[in-house]
JSON list of C-alpha atoms in Angstrom, two decimals:
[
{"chain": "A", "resi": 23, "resn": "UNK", "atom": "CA", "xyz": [-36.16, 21.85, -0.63]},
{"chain": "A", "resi": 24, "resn": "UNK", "atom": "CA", "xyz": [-35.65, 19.87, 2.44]},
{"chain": "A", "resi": 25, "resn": "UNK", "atom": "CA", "xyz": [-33.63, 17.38, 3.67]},
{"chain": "A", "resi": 26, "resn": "UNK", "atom": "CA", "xyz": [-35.23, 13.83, 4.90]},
{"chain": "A", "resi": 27, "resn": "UNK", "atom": "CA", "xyz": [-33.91, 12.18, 7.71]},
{"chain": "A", "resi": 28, "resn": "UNK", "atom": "CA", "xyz": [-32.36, 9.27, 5.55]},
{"chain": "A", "resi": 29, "resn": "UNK", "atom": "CA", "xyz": [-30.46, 12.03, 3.53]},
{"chain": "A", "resi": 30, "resn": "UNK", "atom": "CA", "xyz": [-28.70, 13.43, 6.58]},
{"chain": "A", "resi": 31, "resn": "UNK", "atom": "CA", "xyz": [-27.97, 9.80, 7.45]},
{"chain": "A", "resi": 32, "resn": "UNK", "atom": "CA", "xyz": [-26.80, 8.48, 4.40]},
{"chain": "A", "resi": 33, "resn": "UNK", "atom": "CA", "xyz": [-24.14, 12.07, 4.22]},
{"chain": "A", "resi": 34, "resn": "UNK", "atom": "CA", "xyz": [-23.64, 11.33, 7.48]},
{"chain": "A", "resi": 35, "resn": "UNK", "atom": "CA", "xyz": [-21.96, 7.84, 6.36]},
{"chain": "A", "resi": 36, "resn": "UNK", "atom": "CA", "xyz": [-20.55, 9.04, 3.78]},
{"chain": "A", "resi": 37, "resn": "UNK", "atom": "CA", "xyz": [-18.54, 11.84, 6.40]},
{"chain": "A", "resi": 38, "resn": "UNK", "atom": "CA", "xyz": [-17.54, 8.80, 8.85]},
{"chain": "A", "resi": 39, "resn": "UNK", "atom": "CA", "xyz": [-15.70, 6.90, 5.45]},
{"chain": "A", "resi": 40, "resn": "UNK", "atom": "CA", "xyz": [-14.22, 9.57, 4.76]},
{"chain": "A", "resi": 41, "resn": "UNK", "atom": "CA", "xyz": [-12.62, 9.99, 7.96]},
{"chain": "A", "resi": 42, "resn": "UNK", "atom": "CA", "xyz": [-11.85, 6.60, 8.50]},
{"chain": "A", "resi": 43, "resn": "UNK", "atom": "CA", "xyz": [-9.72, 6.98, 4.37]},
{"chain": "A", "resi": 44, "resn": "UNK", "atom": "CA", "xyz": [-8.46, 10.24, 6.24]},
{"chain": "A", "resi": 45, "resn": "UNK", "atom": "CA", "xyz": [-7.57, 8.23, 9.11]},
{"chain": "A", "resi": 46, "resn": "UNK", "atom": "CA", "xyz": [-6.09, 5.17, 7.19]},
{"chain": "A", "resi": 47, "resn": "UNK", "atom": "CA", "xyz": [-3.91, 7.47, 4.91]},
{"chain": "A", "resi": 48, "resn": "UNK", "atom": "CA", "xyz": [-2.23, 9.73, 7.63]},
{"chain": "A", "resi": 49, "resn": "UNK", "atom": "CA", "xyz": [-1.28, 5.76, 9.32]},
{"chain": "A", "resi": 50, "resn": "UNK", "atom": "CA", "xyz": [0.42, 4.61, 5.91]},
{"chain": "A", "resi": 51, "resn": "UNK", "atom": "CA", "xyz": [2.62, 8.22, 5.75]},
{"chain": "A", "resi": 52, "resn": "UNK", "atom": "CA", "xyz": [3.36, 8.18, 9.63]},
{"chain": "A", "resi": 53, "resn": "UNK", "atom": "CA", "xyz": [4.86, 5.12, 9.29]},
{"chain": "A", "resi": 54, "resn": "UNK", "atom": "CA", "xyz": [6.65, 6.06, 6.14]},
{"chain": "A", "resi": 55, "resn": "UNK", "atom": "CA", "xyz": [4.74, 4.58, 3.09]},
{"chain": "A", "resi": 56, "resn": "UNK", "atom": "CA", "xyz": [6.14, 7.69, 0.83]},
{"chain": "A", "resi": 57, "resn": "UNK", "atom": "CA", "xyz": [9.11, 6.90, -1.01]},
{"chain": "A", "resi": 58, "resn": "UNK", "atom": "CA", "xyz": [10.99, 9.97, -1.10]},
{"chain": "A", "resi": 59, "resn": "UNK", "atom": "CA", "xyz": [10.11, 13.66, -0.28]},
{"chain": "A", "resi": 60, "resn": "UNK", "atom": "CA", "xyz": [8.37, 13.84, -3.33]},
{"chain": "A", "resi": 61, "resn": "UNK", "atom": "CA", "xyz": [5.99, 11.46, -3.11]},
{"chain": "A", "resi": 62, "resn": "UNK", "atom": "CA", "xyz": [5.35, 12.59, 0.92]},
{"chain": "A", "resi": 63, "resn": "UNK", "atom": "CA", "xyz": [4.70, 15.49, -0.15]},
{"chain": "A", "resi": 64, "resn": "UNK", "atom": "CA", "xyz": [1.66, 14.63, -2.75]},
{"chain": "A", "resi": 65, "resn": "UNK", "atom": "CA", "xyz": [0.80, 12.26, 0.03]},
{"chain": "A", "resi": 66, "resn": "UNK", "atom": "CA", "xyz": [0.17, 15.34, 2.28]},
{"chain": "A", "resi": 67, "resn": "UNK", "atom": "CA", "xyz": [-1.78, 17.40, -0.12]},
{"chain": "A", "resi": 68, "resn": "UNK", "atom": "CA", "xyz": [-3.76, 14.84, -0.85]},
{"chain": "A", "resi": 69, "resn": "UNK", "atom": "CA", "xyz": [-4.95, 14.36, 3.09]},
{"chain": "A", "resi": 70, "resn": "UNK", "atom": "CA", "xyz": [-5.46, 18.35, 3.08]},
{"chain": "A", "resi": 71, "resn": "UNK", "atom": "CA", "xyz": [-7.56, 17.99, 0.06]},
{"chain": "A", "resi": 72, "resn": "UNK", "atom": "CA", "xyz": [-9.33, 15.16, 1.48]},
{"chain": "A", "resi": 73, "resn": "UNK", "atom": "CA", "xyz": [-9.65, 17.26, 5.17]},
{"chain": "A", "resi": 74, "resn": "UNK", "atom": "CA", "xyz": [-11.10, 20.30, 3.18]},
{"chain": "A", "resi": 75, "resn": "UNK", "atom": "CA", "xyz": [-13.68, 18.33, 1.67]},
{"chain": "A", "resi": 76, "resn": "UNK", "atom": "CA", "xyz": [-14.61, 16.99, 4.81]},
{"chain": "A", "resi": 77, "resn": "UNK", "atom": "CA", "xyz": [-15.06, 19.99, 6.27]},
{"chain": "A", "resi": 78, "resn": "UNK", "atom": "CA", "xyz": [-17.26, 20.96, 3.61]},
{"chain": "A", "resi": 79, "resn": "UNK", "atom": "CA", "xyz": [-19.45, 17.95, 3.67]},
{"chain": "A", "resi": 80, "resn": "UNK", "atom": "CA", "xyz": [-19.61, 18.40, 7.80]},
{"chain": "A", "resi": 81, "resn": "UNK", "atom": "CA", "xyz": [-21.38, 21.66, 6.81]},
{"chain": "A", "resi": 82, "resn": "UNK", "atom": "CA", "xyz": [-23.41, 20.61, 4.78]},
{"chain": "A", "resi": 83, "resn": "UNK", "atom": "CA", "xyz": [-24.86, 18.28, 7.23]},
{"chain": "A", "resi": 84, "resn": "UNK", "atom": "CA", "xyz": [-25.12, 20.50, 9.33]},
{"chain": "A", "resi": 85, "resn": "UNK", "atom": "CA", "xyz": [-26.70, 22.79, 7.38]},
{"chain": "A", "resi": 86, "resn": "UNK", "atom": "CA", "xyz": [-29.47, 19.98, 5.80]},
{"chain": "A", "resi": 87, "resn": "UNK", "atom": "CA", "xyz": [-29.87, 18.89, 9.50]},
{"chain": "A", "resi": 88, "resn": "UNK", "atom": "CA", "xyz": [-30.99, 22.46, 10.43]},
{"chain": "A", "resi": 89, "resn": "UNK", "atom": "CA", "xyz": [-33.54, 22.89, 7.39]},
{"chain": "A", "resi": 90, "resn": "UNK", "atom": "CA", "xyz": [-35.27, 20.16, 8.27]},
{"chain": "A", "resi": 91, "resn": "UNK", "atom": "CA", "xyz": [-38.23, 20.39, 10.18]}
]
């Protein structure tokens, strides 16, 4: 199965929200949104978890991008 162009576009998008939440998230902790050590530390693991997927999704762009032909 390949990929059409809008595909790749549409995960595309869907990569540059991502970053932007990624973005927006890391902002709210750096200027000390978490209430105690606790809650930073959720705060973190949830920006990991959100970093890991976007690595993931990056390669599958990638990867949908280079199928097509």
């Amino acid at each position: 199965m390949t990929a059409s162009a809008l595909d790749v576009r549409l995960l595309d998008r869907a990569r540059k929200q991502l970053t932007d939440e990624i973005d927006a998230r890391s902002e709210q902790l750096a200027h000390g949104l978490a209430a105690d050590f606790a809650d930073y530390r959720y705060r973190c693991g949830e920006i990991a978890g959100m970093r890991s997927a976007l690595g993931m999704l990056g390669e599958i762009i990638k990867s949908m991008g280079d199928n097509r032909s």
